[in-house]
Short mmCIF file of C-alpha atoms and ligand atoms in Angstrom, two decimals:
data_model
loop_
_atom_site.label_atom_id
_atom_site.label_comp_id
_atom_site.label_asym_id
_atom_site.label_seq_id
_atom_site.Cartn_x
_atom_site.Cartn_y
_atom_site.Cartn_z
CA UNK A 1 115.05 97.29 106.19
CA UNK A 2 112.61 96.17 108.48
CA UNK A 3 113.50 96.46 111.77
CA UNK A 4 110.18 96.48 113.91
CA UNK A 5 107.83 94.05 115.56
CA UNK A 6 104.44 93.96 117.30
CA UNK A 7 104.26 90.91 119.23
CA UNK A 8 100.38 91.09 120.39
CA UNK A 9 100.15 90.20 124.48
CA UNK A 10 97.18 91.19 125.44
CA UNK A 11 94.31 88.55 124.25
CA UNK A 12 92.51 87.05 127.54
CA UNK A 13 94.05 83.59 126.97
CA UNK A 14 90.08 82.20 127.43
CA UNK A 15 91.71 79.28 125.02
CA UNK A 16 93.79 77.78 128.41
CA UNK A 17 91.69 79.50 131.49
CA UNK A 18 91.40 78.56 134.26
CA UNK A 19 95.24 78.43 133.69
CA UNK A 20 96.18 81.61 132.03
CA UNK A 21 93.84 83.46 134.85
CA UNK A 22 96.76 84.82 136.47
CA UNK A 23 99.77 83.66 134.77
CA UNK A 24 99.85 84.60 130.70
CA UNK A 25 100.59 82.07 128.46
CA UNK A 26 103.03 83.56 127.08
CA UNK A 27 105.75 83.34 130.10
CA UNK A 28 104.98 80.07 130.06
CA UNK A 29 108.06 77.89 129.85
CA UNK A 30 108.56 75.76 125.85
CA UNK A 31 111.32 73.54 126.57
CA UNK A 32 113.56 75.65 128.51
CA UNK A 33 112.90 78.55 127.63
CA UNK A 34 109.06 80.13 127.64
CA UNK A 35 107.70 81.05 124.55
CA UNK A 36 107.83 84.39 124.61
CA UNK A 37 111.84 84.79 125.08
CA UNK A 38 111.21 82.17 121.90
CA UNK A 39 109.43 85.03 119.38
CA UNK A 40 112.94 87.28 121.23
CA UNK A 41 115.28 85.12 120.00
CA UNK A 42 113.69 84.60 116.87
CA UNK A 43 113.27 88.93 116.39
CA UNK A 44 116.64 89.12 117.46
CA UNK A 45 117.99 86.38 114.61
CA UNK A 46 116.15 88.38 112.04
CA UNK A 47 117.95 91.89 112.82
CA UNK A 48 115.27 93.29 114.87
CA UNK A 49 115.82 96.47 116.59
CA UNK A 50 112.77 97.60 118.43
CA UNK A 51 109.76 95.73 119.83
CA UNK A 52 106.36 96.77 120.51
CA UNK A 53 104.78 94.10 123.30
CA UNK A 54 101.17 94.75 123.47
CA UNK A 55 99.86 94.14 127.02
CA UNK A 56 96.97 95.41 129.16
CA UNK A 57 96.68 96.56 133.16
CA UNK A 58 95.90 92.81 133.59
CA UNK A 59 98.81 91.73 131.87
CA UNK A 60 101.24 93.95 133.78
CA UNK A 61 103.44 90.38 134.75
CA UNK A 62 104.99 89.97 131.21
CA UNK A 63 106.37 94.26 132.19
CA UNK A 64 107.67 93.12 135.37
CA UNK A 65 109.01 89.75 134.01
CA UNK A 66 111.50 92.22 132.03
CA UNK A 67 111.98 95.21 134.93
CA UNK A 68 115.56 94.79 136.88
CA UNK A 69 114.29 93.73 140.23
CA UNK A 70 117.26 95.38 142.55
CA UNK A 71 116.05 93.24 145.92
CA UNK A 72 116.45 90.15 143.75
CA UNK A 73 119.57 90.62 142.38
CA UNK A 74 121.48 92.12 145.71
CA UNK A 75 120.04 88.39 146.74
CA UNK A 76 121.71 86.53 144.23
CA UNK A 77 125.21 88.75 144.00
CA UNK A 78 127.25 86.36 144.68
CA UNK A 79 125.76 83.29 142.67
CA UNK A 80 127.26 84.12 138.84
CA UNK A 81 125.01 81.84 137.29
CA UNK A 82 122.08 83.01 138.33
CA UNK A 83 123.18 86.28 137.76
CA UNK A 84 123.98 85.33 134.12
CA UNK A 85 120.33 84.25 133.79
CA UNK A 86 118.43 87.02 134.27
CA UNK A 87 120.52 89.41 132.74
CA UNK A 88 119.75 88.22 129.42
CA UNK A 89 116.14 89.49 130.12
CA UNK A 90 117.92 92.44 130.84
CA UNK A 91 119.25 92.50 127.48
CA UNK A 92 115.88 92.28 125.88
CA UNK A 93 114.51 95.03 127.75
CA UNK A 94 116.37 97.40 125.43
CA UNK A 95 114.21 96.53 122.90
CA UNK A 96 111.38 96.62 123.98
CA UNK A 97 108.60 98.93 124.59
CA UNK A 98 105.24 98.49 126.07
CA UNK A 99 102.14 100.28 124.62
CA UNK A 100 98.76 99.37 126.64
CA UNK A 101 95.13 97.73 125.04
CA UNK A 102 93.14 98.12 127.50
CA UNK A 103 89.26 97.27 125.63
CA UNK A 104 89.80 93.50 124.20
CA UNK A 105 88.46 94.36 120.77
CA UNK A 106 90.69 91.85 118.64
CA UNK A 107 93.81 91.60 117.24
CA UNK A 108 93.65 94.07 114.95
CA UNK A 109 91.91 96.67 117.02
CA UNK A 110 95.76 95.73 118.93
CA UNK A 111 97.59 96.24 116.32
CA UNK A 112 96.03 99.62 115.65
CA UNK A 113 97.67 100.88 119.09
CA UNK A 114 100.74 100.53 117.68
CA UNK A 115 100.33 103.38 114.44
CA UNK A 116 102.54 105.78 115.33
CA UNK A 117 104.88 104.03 115.89
CA UNK A 118 105.82 102.32 113.02
CA UNK A 119 108.95 104.92 111.12
CA UNK A 120 109.28 102.83 107.79
CA UNK A 121 107.16 101.24 104.97
CA UNK A 122 106.59 97.76 106.35
CA UNK A 123 107.22 96.26 110.17
CA UNK A 124 107.17 92.27 110.99
CA UNK A 125 103.57 91.32 113.27
CA UNK A 126 104.42 88.07 115.18
CA UNK A 127 101.85 86.30 117.38
CA UNK A 128 102.62 84.49 120.06
CA UNK A 129 99.83 81.35 119.72
CA UNK A 130 102.31 80.55 116.76
CA UNK A 131 106.17 79.04 117.22
CA UNK A 132 107.79 78.39 114.80
CA UNK A 133 111.01 76.05 115.68
CA UNK A 134 113.93 74.78 113.33
CA UNK A 135 113.62 77.98 110.57
CA UNK A 136 113.93 81.73 111.44
CA UNK A 137 110.57 81.64 110.28
CA UNK A 138 110.87 85.93 110.16
CA UNK A 139 114.20 86.13 108.55
CA UNK A 140 112.07 84.17 105.41
CA UNK A 141 109.85 86.21 105.36
CA UNK A 142 111.93 89.46 104.99
CA UNK A 143 113.92 88.21 102.66
CA UNK A 144 110.80 87.11 100.35
CA UNK A 145 110.06 91.04 101.51
CA UNK A 146 112.85 92.37 99.44
CA UNK A 147 112.92 90.12 96.70
CA UNK A 148 109.58 90.38 96.38
CA UNK A 149 108.60 94.14 97.78
CA UNK A 150 105.58 93.01 98.92
CA UNK A 151 103.44 92.10 102.02
CA UNK A 152 104.14 88.75 103.32
CA UNK A 153 102.19 86.62 104.85
CA UNK A 154 103.26 82.75 106.52
CA UNK A 155 101.72 79.74 105.43
CA UNK A 156 100.62 76.23 105.99
CA UNK A 157 98.93 73.76 103.58
CA UNK A 158 96.30 72.67 106.78
CA UNK A 159 93.74 69.52 106.66
CA UNK A 160 90.18 71.23 104.84
CA UNK A 161 88.20 70.43 108.76
CA UNK A 162 90.82 72.95 110.08
CA UNK A 163 89.65 76.00 108.01
CA UNK A 164 87.78 77.31 109.98
CA UNK A 165 90.63 78.44 113.00
CA UNK A 166 92.34 80.47 111.23
CA UNK A 167 92.59 83.24 108.33
CA UNK A 168 92.89 81.07 104.99
CA UNK A 169 94.19 82.66 101.98
CA UNK A 170 93.35 83.04 98.04
CA UNK A 171 95.77 82.89 94.96
CA UNK A 172 95.95 83.45 91.52
CA UNK A 173 100.08 81.56 91.01
CA UNK A 174 102.66 79.40 93.06
CA UNK A 175 106.05 79.32 91.93
CA UNK A 176 107.72 76.93 94.17
CA UNK A 177 107.75 78.16 98.13
CA UNK A 178 105.68 82.19 97.60
CA UNK A 179 102.58 82.59 96.18
CA UNK A 180 100.88 85.52 94.33
CA UNK A 181 97.99 86.01 96.84
CA UNK A 182 94.06 87.42 95.35
CA UNK A 183 92.38 86.92 99.01
CA UNK A 184 91.85 86.67 102.64
CA UNK A 185 89.02 85.08 104.39
CA UNK A 186 89.42 84.93 108.19
CA UNK A 187 87.95 82.01 109.56
CA UNK A 188 85.89 80.73 106.66
CA UNK A 189 83.40 78.01 106.19
CA UNK A 190 84.42 74.94 104.34
CA UNK A 191 82.45 75.41 101.28
CA UNK A 192 84.10 79.40 101.59
CA UNK A 193 87.35 78.64 101.75
CA UNK A 194 89.40 80.01 98.96
CA UNK A 195 92.17 77.69 99.59
CA UNK A 196 93.46 75.69 102.25
CA UNK A 197 95.90 78.05 103.03
CA UNK A 198 96.57 78.71 106.06
CA UNK A 199 97.41 82.47 107.88
CA UNK A 200 100.19 81.47 110.50
CA UNK A 201 101.30 84.14 112.66
CA UNK A 202 104.10 85.72 111.01
CA UNK A 203 103.42 88.70 108.90
CA UNK A 204 105.43 91.41 106.55
CA UNK A 205 103.20 94.20 106.38
CA UNK A 206 103.10 97.82 105.12
CA UNK A 207 102.48 100.43 107.16
CA UNK A 208 99.27 101.46 105.31
CA UNK A 209 97.02 98.70 107.02
CA UNK A 210 96.98 101.17 109.97
CA UNK A 211 94.61 103.41 107.29
CA UNK A 212 92.01 100.29 107.13
CA UNK A 213 92.77 98.60 110.30
CA UNK A 214 91.20 102.84 112.02
CA UNK A 215 88.32 102.13 109.83
CA UNK A 216 87.57 99.01 109.72
CA UNK A 217 84.18 97.35 111.19
CA UNK A 218 83.32 94.81 113.60
CA UNK A 219 84.43 91.06 111.50
CA UNK A 220 84.48 87.19 113.20
CA UNK A 221 83.94 86.77 116.52
CA UNK A 222 82.79 90.31 117.17
CA UNK A 223 86.33 91.24 116.99
CA UNK A 224 88.00 93.26 114.63
CA UNK A 225 90.20 91.40 113.03
CA UNK A 226 93.86 92.31 110.87
CA UNK A 227 92.98 89.56 107.87
CA UNK A 228 89.73 91.89 107.14
CA UNK A 229 92.19 95.02 107.25
CA UNK A 230 94.94 92.56 105.22
CA UNK A 231 92.01 92.24 103.00
CA UNK A 232 90.97 95.90 102.12
CA UNK A 233 94.88 96.67 101.13
CA UNK A 234 95.17 94.24 99.17
CA UNK A 235 91.97 95.40 96.83
CA UNK A 236 93.53 98.83 97.08
CA UNK A 237 96.82 97.85 95.63
CA UNK A 238 99.60 96.09 98.23
CA UNK A 239 100.85 92.91 96.56
CA UNK A 240 100.51 90.28 99.45
CA UNK A 241 102.52 86.71 99.28
CA UNK A 242 102.45 84.13 101.00
CA UNK A 243 105.33 81.99 101.86
CA UNK A 244 105.62 78.72 102.55
CA UNK A 245 107.93 78.49 105.32
CA UNK A 246 110.35 75.86 106.35
CA UNK A 247 110.35 75.28 110.03
CA UNK A 248 108.38 73.39 111.76
CA UNK A 249 105.08 74.57 112.70
CA UNK A 250 103.79 74.05 116.77
CA UNK A 251 100.20 75.44 117.83
CA UNK A 252 100.31 76.42 120.65
CA UNK A 253 97.22 78.22 120.97
CA UNK A 254 95.63 75.41 122.20
CA UNK A 255 95.85 73.24 125.32
CA UNK A 256 96.26 70.70 123.67
CA UNK A 257 98.57 71.99 121.22
CA UNK A 258 100.93 73.30 123.94
CA UNK A 259 100.84 70.47 125.59
CA UNK A 260 101.88 67.74 122.16
CA UNK A 261 104.24 71.68 120.97
CA UNK A 262 106.20 70.87 124.83
CA UNK A 263 106.54 67.25 123.80
CA UNK A 264 108.23 68.33 120.48
CA UNK A 265 110.81 70.57 121.61
CA UNK A 266 111.66 68.52 124.54
CA UNK A 267 114.48 69.84 127.25
CA UNK A 268 115.38 72.20 123.85
C1 G1P B 301 94.92 84.72 114.71
C2 G1P B 301 94.56 85.56 113.00
C3 G1P B 301 94.85 84.47 111.25
C4 G1P B 301 95.65 82.84 111.83
C5 G1P B 301 95.44 82.86 113.36
C6 G1P B 301 96.96 81.99 113.20
O1 G1P B 301 93.74 83.59 114.77
O2 G1P B 301 93.13 85.84 113.01
O3 G1P B 301 94.42 84.83 110.77
O4 G1P B 301 95.91 82.27 110.90
O5 G1P B 301 95.84 83.47 113.88
O6 G1P B 301 97.04 81.53 114.88
P1 G1P B 301 93.86 83.15 116.05
O7 G1P B 301 94.07 82.21 116.94
O8 G1P B 301 93.63 84.75 117.31
O9 G1P B 301 91.73 83.59 116.67
#
């Protein structure tokens, strides 16, 4: 059973500076709720019981957001609707554990901070830049994992000109919406991309990944890349499937993408 999730939030938000300088984008609203709350809801609905939020000292405000604020609660104690609005944060808090990543060495390094925390064979990894609405993507991936007993990545066919912004997968077989992956490359040049299927930020990974992350070399953009460690895990014999998910992908990783996503979600 998949009951643990890792959500890396320690990134510097460089693509959205200066807006992210003091206020992390994960707490920005997307419709009526924050980006992060959308992901927590997805986790809850997918049966996740323990969530590791990876933050840094610069992003302590995320921890504060979930902490009980006695002074505020005293001040609004007669306003039942306001109390109800913040009590939901306490519900999330029960499942959350904060982990610190204080050196910005990339996504692979962030995930590796949880190496001693994962108990069962596989766990869920969610990237908060990628919001998927209309259908619970984590649940879809868990279902593919149950059927194929494999590591599973959310994937979507993209235009060839965008391959160098994503991790791209190669595959040997495609049956309905499930691909048998045989190669993973981080942000390839168009000429080196094994396909146009991009990894979108939902992963079910075997905890053996930590063995490869611990000895991973610096990859693209001078960072430790989870995609490189996944490729090593694949070569060691782990089965990887791609799941062409049914929901709608909203790219909240750039300012233009975020603005478009907000329009798409509207007041939802
Ligand atoms: C990360 C991953 C990449 C993946 C992408 C999805 O890249 O490294 O493989 O395709 O997320 O959004 P980043 O967006 O952090 O550059």
